Short mmCIF file of C-alpha atoms in Angstrom, two decimals:
data_model
loop_
_atom_site.label_atom_id
_atom_site.label_comp_id
_atom_site.label_asym_id
_atom_site.label_seq_id
_atom_site.Cartn_x
_atom_site.Cartn_y
_atom_site.Cartn_z
CA MET J 4 -3.58 -20.36 -14.15
CA PRO J 5 -3.28 -17.06 -15.98
CA SER J 6 -0.20 -14.94 -15.31
CA SER J 7 -0.38 -12.33 -12.58
CA LEU J 8 -1.15 -8.65 -13.08
CA GLU J 9 1.39 -5.97 -12.23
CA ILE J 10 0.38 -2.38 -11.63
CA ALA J 11 2.87 0.21 -10.42
CA GLY J 12 5.26 -2.50 -9.27
CA ARG J 13 2.66 -4.44 -7.25
CA ARG J 14 1.61 -7.94 -8.26
CA TRP J 15 -1.96 -9.17 -8.13
CA ASP J 16 -3.21 -12.70 -8.64
CA SER J 17 -6.70 -11.54 -9.57
CA ARG J 18 -7.33 -9.58 -12.74
CA LEU J 19 -10.86 -8.74 -11.64
CA ILE J 20 -11.30 -5.45 -9.82
CA LEU J 21 -14.68 -5.12 -8.15
CA GLY J 22 -16.58 -1.93 -7.45
CA THR J 23 -18.45 -2.00 -4.16
CA GLY J 24 -21.34 0.23 -5.28
CA GLY J 25 -24.89 -0.93 -5.81
CA PHE J 26 -25.05 -3.95 -3.50
CA ARG J 27 -28.22 -4.50 -1.51
CA SER J 28 -26.30 -4.98 1.70
CA LEU J 29 -22.80 -5.18 3.08
CA GLU J 30 -23.33 -8.89 3.62
CA VAL J 31 -24.08 -9.55 -0.07
CA MET J 32 -21.11 -7.37 -1.02
CA GLU J 33 -18.85 -9.35 1.27
CA HIS J 34 -19.88 -12.69 -0.20
CA ALA J 35 -19.62 -11.35 -3.75
CA ILE J 36 -16.08 -10.08 -3.20
CA ALA J 37 -15.09 -13.47 -1.86
CA ALA J 38 -16.75 -15.26 -4.79
CA ALA J 39 -15.07 -12.92 -7.28
CA GLY J 40 -11.68 -13.54 -5.71
CA ALA J 41 -11.06 -9.82 -6.13
CA GLU J 42 -8.05 -8.34 -4.35
CA ILE J 43 -8.65 -4.73 -5.35
CA VAL J 44 -12.03 -3.12 -4.64
CA THR J 45 -13.13 0.45 -5.21
CA VAL J 46 -14.68 2.74 -2.61
CA ALA J 47 -15.98 6.29 -2.72
CA LEU J 48 -16.15 9.31 -0.44
CA ARG J 49 -19.28 11.25 0.46
CA ARG J 50 -20.34 13.63 3.19
CA VAL J 51 -20.67 12.05 6.62
CA ASP J 52 -23.84 13.25 8.23
CA VAL J 53 -24.72 10.55 10.70
CA GLY J 54 -23.97 6.93 11.23
CA THR J 55 -20.90 4.79 11.22
CA PRO J 56 -18.64 5.15 8.21
CA GLY J 57 -16.39 2.57 9.79
CA SER J 58 -18.51 -0.46 8.97
CA LEU J 59 -17.73 -0.57 5.24
CA VAL J 60 -14.00 -0.10 5.75
CA GLU J 61 -13.99 -2.64 8.58
CA THR J 62 -15.70 -5.19 6.35
CA LEU J 63 -13.26 -4.64 3.48
CA ASP J 64 -10.26 -4.69 5.80
CA ARG J 65 -11.46 -7.96 7.29
CA LEU J 66 -11.58 -9.45 3.78
CA GLY J 67 -8.01 -8.29 3.21
CA CYS J 68 -9.03 -6.11 0.25
CA PHE J 69 -6.83 -3.41 -1.18
CA LEU J 70 -8.97 -0.25 -1.21
CA LEU J 71 -8.89 1.78 -4.40
CA PRO J 72 -10.72 5.06 -3.80
CA ASN J 73 -12.45 6.70 -6.73
CA THR J 74 -13.31 10.29 -7.55
CA ALA J 75 -16.81 9.43 -8.76
CA GLY J 76 -19.13 12.39 -9.17
CA CYS J 77 -16.38 14.90 -9.95
CA TYR J 78 -16.92 17.09 -13.01
CA THR J 79 -13.75 19.19 -12.83
CA ALA J 80 -10.05 18.55 -12.39
CA HIS J 81 -10.16 20.79 -9.32
CA ASP J 82 -12.77 18.66 -7.55
CA ALA J 83 -11.17 15.39 -8.60
CA VAL J 84 -7.75 16.44 -7.34
CA LEU J 85 -9.18 17.55 -4.00
CA THR J 86 -11.20 14.34 -3.69
CA ALA J 87 -8.09 12.29 -4.43
CA ARG J 88 -6.18 14.16 -1.73
CA MET J 89 -8.99 13.47 0.73
CA ALA J 90 -9.04 9.82 -0.26
CA ARG J 91 -5.30 9.59 0.37
CA GLU J 92 -5.91 10.93 3.84
CA ALA J 93 -8.97 8.75 4.48
CA PHE J 94 -7.55 5.44 3.27
CA GLY J 95 -3.81 5.95 3.58
CA THR J 96 -3.18 5.11 -0.07
CA GLU J 97 -1.61 6.94 -2.99
CA TRP J 98 -3.68 4.91 -5.42
CA VAL J 99 -6.71 6.52 -6.99
CA LYS J 100 -9.24 5.57 -9.63
CA LEU J 101 -9.51 8.92 -11.34
CA GLU J 102 -12.95 9.76 -12.70
CA VAL J 103 -13.77 13.15 -14.14
CA ILE J 104 -17.08 12.98 -15.93
CA GLY J 105 -18.59 15.31 -18.50
CA ASP J 106 -22.32 14.94 -17.88
CA ASP J 107 -24.72 12.84 -15.88
CA ARG J 108 -26.51 11.37 -18.88
CA THR J 109 -23.57 9.53 -20.42
CA LEU J 110 -21.10 9.64 -17.50
CA TYR J 111 -18.45 9.80 -20.21
CA PRO J 112 -15.11 11.20 -19.10
CA ASP J 113 -14.31 14.84 -19.76
CA ALA J 114 -11.06 14.37 -21.65
CA THR J 115 -9.39 17.70 -20.97
CA GLU J 116 -10.31 17.82 -17.27
CA LEU J 117 -9.25 14.18 -16.89
CA LEU J 118 -5.83 14.79 -18.40
CA ASP J 119 -5.38 17.94 -16.35
CA ALA J 120 -6.24 16.10 -13.11
CA ALA J 121 -4.00 13.17 -14.02
CA GLU J 122 -1.00 15.44 -14.57
CA THR J 123 -1.54 17.19 -11.24
CA LEU J 124 -1.98 13.98 -9.28
CA VAL J 125 1.01 12.24 -10.86
CA ALA J 126 3.13 15.27 -9.91
CA GLU J 127 1.88 14.88 -6.34
CA GLY J 128 3.00 11.26 -6.23
CA PHE J 129 -0.32 9.52 -6.76
CA VAL J 130 -0.65 6.18 -8.51
CA VAL J 131 -3.27 7.27 -11.01
CA LEU J 132 -5.65 4.81 -12.67
CA PRO J 133 -7.84 6.90 -14.94
CA TYR J 134 -11.28 5.88 -16.15
CA THR J 135 -11.09 6.98 -19.78
CA ASN J 136 -12.88 6.89 -23.10
CA ASP J 137 -12.06 4.08 -25.49
CA ASP J 138 -9.93 6.61 -27.34
CA PRO J 139 -6.40 5.41 -28.19
CA ILE J 140 -5.04 8.96 -28.40
CA LEU J 141 -6.35 9.98 -24.99
CA ALA J 142 -5.12 6.70 -23.54
CA ARG J 143 -1.65 7.47 -24.89
CA ARG J 144 -1.76 10.98 -23.48
CA LEU J 145 -2.71 9.61 -20.06
CA GLU J 146 0.13 7.11 -20.19
CA ASP J 147 2.54 9.88 -21.24
CA ALA J 148 1.29 11.90 -18.25
CA GLY J 149 2.56 9.14 -15.98
CA CYS J 150 -0.61 7.18 -15.21
CA ALA J 151 0.06 3.70 -13.80
CA ALA J 152 -2.65 2.14 -15.99
CA VAL J 153 -5.37 3.22 -18.39
CA MET J 154 -8.95 2.15 -17.86
CA PRO J 155 -11.01 2.55 -21.03
CA LEU J 156 -14.75 1.99 -20.91
CA GLY J 157 -16.41 -0.82 -22.81
CA ALA J 158 -19.76 1.01 -22.73
CA PRO J 159 -21.32 3.65 -20.46
CA ILE J 160 -21.15 3.08 -16.70
CA GLY J 161 -23.95 0.85 -15.49
CA SER J 162 -25.30 0.29 -19.02
CA GLY J 163 -24.38 -3.38 -19.23
CA MET J 164 -24.01 -2.93 -22.99
CA GLY J 165 -20.76 -4.87 -23.21
CA ILE J 166 -17.69 -4.09 -25.30
CA ARG J 167 -19.08 -1.71 -27.94
CA ASN J 168 -15.83 -0.91 -29.70
CA PRO J 169 -13.51 -3.90 -29.49
CA TYR J 170 -11.28 -2.47 -32.22
CA ASN J 171 -10.46 0.61 -30.19
CA LEU J 172 -9.74 -1.51 -27.13
CA ALA J 173 -7.43 -3.65 -29.27
CA ILE J 174 -5.56 -0.55 -30.48
CA ILE J 175 -5.24 0.76 -26.92
CA VAL J 176 -3.90 -2.62 -25.79
CA GLU J 177 -1.51 -2.81 -28.74
CA GLN J 178 0.13 0.52 -28.04
CA ALA J 179 -0.03 0.68 -24.24
CA GLY J 180 3.09 0.38 -22.12
CA VAL J 181 1.02 0.26 -18.92
CA PRO J 182 -1.76 -2.17 -17.94
CA VAL J 183 -5.12 -1.68 -19.67
CA ILE J 184 -8.12 -2.30 -17.44
CA CYS J 185 -11.52 -2.40 -19.11
CA ASP J 186 -13.65 -0.26 -16.83
CA ALA J 187 -17.42 0.02 -17.24
CA GLY J 188 -19.94 -1.48 -19.62
CA VAL J 189 -19.68 -5.16 -18.71
CA GLY J 190 -23.14 -6.67 -18.37
CA THR J 191 -22.50 -10.36 -18.18
CA ALA J 192 -19.68 -12.89 -18.10
CA SER J 193 -19.07 -13.07 -21.86
CA ASP J 194 -18.44 -9.30 -21.94
CA ALA J 195 -15.64 -9.70 -19.41
CA ALA J 196 -14.21 -12.62 -21.37
CA ILE J 197 -14.24 -10.57 -24.59
CA ALA J 198 -12.37 -7.72 -22.92
CA MET J 199 -9.74 -10.15 -21.67
CA GLU J 200 -9.49 -11.96 -25.00
CA LEU J 201 -8.76 -8.58 -26.61
CA GLY J 202 -5.71 -8.40 -24.39
CA CYS J 203 -6.92 -6.20 -21.58
CA ASP J 204 -4.89 -6.82 -18.45
CA GLY J 205 -7.92 -6.70 -16.20
CA VAL J 206 -11.58 -5.82 -15.87
CA LEU J 207 -13.18 -3.45 -13.40
CA LEU J 208 -16.89 -3.91 -12.89
CA ALA J 209 -19.53 -3.20 -10.29
CA SER J 210 -23.13 -3.05 -11.51
CA ALA J 211 -22.97 -6.31 -13.46
CA VAL J 212 -22.40 -8.13 -10.18
CA ALA J 213 -24.07 -5.86 -7.64
CA ARG J 214 -27.32 -5.55 -9.58
CA ALA J 215 -27.52 -9.13 -10.85
CA LYS J 216 -30.39 -11.21 -9.52
CA ASP J 217 -27.85 -13.34 -7.68
CA PRO J 218 -24.77 -11.15 -7.15
CA VAL J 219 -22.68 -13.86 -5.53
CA LYS J 220 -23.27 -16.28 -8.37
CA MET J 221 -22.52 -13.56 -10.95
CA ALA J 222 -19.31 -12.72 -9.09
CA ARG J 223 -18.24 -16.34 -9.48
CA ALA J 224 -19.16 -16.19 -13.18
CA MET J 225 -17.07 -13.05 -13.66
CA ARG J 226 -14.11 -14.67 -11.98
CA GLY J 227 -14.33 -17.59 -14.39
CA ALA J 228 -14.83 -15.31 -17.38
CA VAL J 229 -11.82 -13.13 -16.58
CA ASP J 230 -9.63 -16.19 -16.05
CA ALA J 231 -10.92 -17.87 -19.21
CA GLY J 232 -10.52 -14.74 -21.32
CA ARG J 233 -7.00 -14.17 -20.09
CA LEU J 234 -6.00 -17.79 -20.63
CA ALA J 235 -7.40 -17.66 -24.17
CA PHE J 236 -5.47 -14.46 -24.86
CA GLU J 237 -2.24 -15.96 -23.55
CA ALA J 238 -2.90 -19.20 -25.44
CA GLY J 239 -3.35 -17.35 -28.74
CA ARG J 240 -6.55 -17.90 -30.66
CA ILE J 241 -6.71 -19.43 -34.15
CA PRO J 242 -7.21 -17.05 -37.07
CA ARG J 243 -10.74 -16.53 -38.33
CA ARG J 244 -11.41 -18.19 -41.72
CA LEU J 245 -14.31 -17.77 -44.09
CA HIS J 246 -14.26 -21.44 -45.12
CA ALA J 247 -13.98 -24.67 -43.24
CA GLU J 248 -10.69 -26.38 -42.51
CA ALA J 249 -11.06 -30.04 -41.60
CA SER J 250 -9.52 -31.06 -38.31
CA THR J 251 -9.58 -34.74 -39.31
CA PRO J 252 -6.95 -35.60 -41.96
CA ASP J 253 -7.98 -36.93 -45.36
CA ALA J 254 -5.05 -39.33 -45.45
CA GLY J 255 -6.14 -42.94 -44.95
CA LEU J 256 -9.72 -42.21 -45.89
CA PRO J 257 -11.30 -45.48 -47.12
CA SER J 258 -13.03 -45.85 -50.44
CA PHE J 259 -16.12 -47.97 -49.95
CA SER J 260 -17.46 -49.98 -52.85
CA PRO J 261 -21.03 -49.06 -53.77
CA MET B 6 -19.87 31.55 15.83
CA LYS B 7 -21.23 30.16 12.60
CA ILE B 8 -19.48 27.73 10.28
CA VAL B 9 -20.70 25.63 7.35
CA LEU B 10 -20.41 21.91 7.96
CA ASN B 11 -21.14 19.59 5.03
CA GLY B 12 -23.21 22.26 3.37
CA SER B 13 -25.29 23.26 6.41
CA GLU B 14 -24.74 26.31 8.57
CA ARG B 15 -24.03 25.43 12.19
CA GLU B 16 -23.62 27.38 15.40
CA VAL B 17 -20.48 26.13 17.15
CA PRO B 18 -18.44 27.26 20.16
CA ASP B 19 -15.45 29.50 19.52
CA ALA B 20 -12.19 27.62 19.04
CA VAL B 21 -13.98 24.46 18.00
CA THR B 22 -11.53 22.06 16.37
CA VAL B 23 -11.76 19.75 13.39
CA ALA B 24 -11.58 16.82 15.81
CA ASP B 25 -14.66 18.16 17.64
CA LEU B 26 -16.61 18.31 14.39
CA VAL B 27 -15.57 14.83 13.28
CA GLY B 28 -16.67 13.52 16.67
CA ALA B 29 -20.01 15.28 16.27
CA VAL B 30 -20.90 13.80 12.90
CA SER B 31 -19.39 10.35 12.95
CA GLU B 32 -18.87 7.53 15.35
CA THR B 33 -15.51 6.78 13.83
CA ASP B 34 -12.74 5.67 16.16
CA ALA B 35 -9.75 7.83 16.97
CA GLU B 36 -7.79 6.37 14.10
CA GLY B 37 -10.48 7.71 11.77
CA ARG B 38 -9.70 5.38 8.87
CA GLY B 39 -12.12 6.04 6.04
CA VAL B 40 -12.72 9.66 7.08
CA ALA B 41 -11.13 12.81 5.68
CA VAL B 42 -11.66 16.49 6.33
CA ALA B 43 -11.18 19.60 4.23
CA VAL B 44 -11.47 23.17 5.39
CA GLY B 45 -12.05 25.31 2.35
CA ALA B 46 -10.00 23.68 -0.39
CA GLU B 47 -7.32 22.39 2.00
CA VAL B 48 -7.23 18.84 3.31
CA VAL B 49 -6.52 18.78 7.04
CA PRO B 50 -4.27 15.81 7.86
CA ARG B 51 -5.57 13.60 10.64
CA SER B 52 -2.55 14.47 12.78
CA GLN B 53 -3.77 18.08 12.86
CA TRP B 54 -7.44 17.47 13.59
CA GLY B 55 -7.02 18.27 17.27
CA ALA B 56 -5.00 21.42 16.71
CA ARG B 57 -6.84 22.97 13.77
CA GLU B 58 -9.30 25.51 15.14
CA LEU B 59 -12.03 26.90 12.96
CA ALA B 60 -12.75 30.50 12.27
CA GLU B 61 -16.10 32.22 11.71
CA GLY B 62 -17.64 31.35 8.35
CA GLU B 63 -15.23 28.60 7.32
CA HIS B 64 -16.54 25.77 5.17
CA VAL B 65 -15.80 22.26 6.42
CA GLU B 66 -16.33 19.03 4.55
CA VAL B 67 -16.20 15.78 6.53
CA LEU B 68 -16.20 12.84 4.12
CA GLY B 69 -16.43 9.15 4.84
CA ALA B 70 -16.16 5.91 2.92
CA ILE B 71 -19.20 4.68 1.07
CA GLN B 72 -19.74 1.87 -1.40
CA GLY B 73 -18.98 2.98 -4.93
CA GLY B 74 -17.80 1.74 -8.29
#
C-alpha cells in the first residue's frame, strides 16, 4: 500500500480527491465515490431557489465523505472570500478549495486575486487549498501565504488533456513544503498515474470520472492509477537510458560450435 | 416592504427574519446543513437566523450545496 497523505495535520488513506460535479445522477455519483475510495469530495454553493438542498449533503454524509467546499465561479478575491465564509457556515468546515478564475474560456486562475484571497482566508483561520497554475513561483507564494497545500493544474479544467507540463509539476513538487495535489486536466487513468509518478501527493479530478461513459468503472481505474503512480514514485524508477542494458548477465553464456 | 432575495425582488412582511426566508426557499431541516445566508456582504451565522430581521431594500443570498468540482 502507498503511504498515507497528510494535509493540515489530518491523515488520509486515499490520495484521490473526487469532485462531485458533472454526474448524471446522485446514484451514479454515490457509486463512483465508493469505487474511487475517495475520502475527500468537493461540493459547491449556489443560490437555493426551490427544492431540497439536503439530498446531496445527506448522500455524502451517509458515505462518510469529508466535504471540501470550493469557490468555483468566483472571479475576484472579494467573491471568493465571501463564498468561503458561506461555505464554512454551510458545511461547518474551515477547509476550502480556493478557486479564483480569470476568464470563462480557459478557467485559468487569476494569480493576483488568488494570492490576495489566500492571504485573507489564511488570516481568518481557513485551511486553504488553492487551485493554481502550474507556476512554481506562484505555488511558492501560495505556500508562503500559509496555504495547507498547493493544487496546480495539469491542463484546463474539464479539458481532459492530461499533464501538459510535467517539468513544472516536478519543480513545484521538488520545492514544496506542503502537499501538492494535481487539480484539473486529468482525462484518463494514465494521466493520474503520471501526476503521481512525478511526485504529486494526490490528484483531484471530477470530469474524467463523472463524464466517462461508465463513471463507476473509471472511478475504479483512477483509484488504481493513483495507487500505482504513488507506489512507483515511492519505489523509485530506473533512470532513462538511450541504449539497451541487458537484464540477463553475459557470464556463463555458452559458445556453440557451428 | 421589498427586499431582494437571490437576485429577485420580493414583497415580504415587515420584520421578516432570515429564518423565514430560508424556510420559504428551501425544505432544509432546522439544522440547515449545506445552507448559508448572506445579507449584503455579511454572512449571517445560523444561530442568528431567527433573530436577524431584514430591512427595506436589503439584498439576501440563500445558498445551498450543489455538486461541483
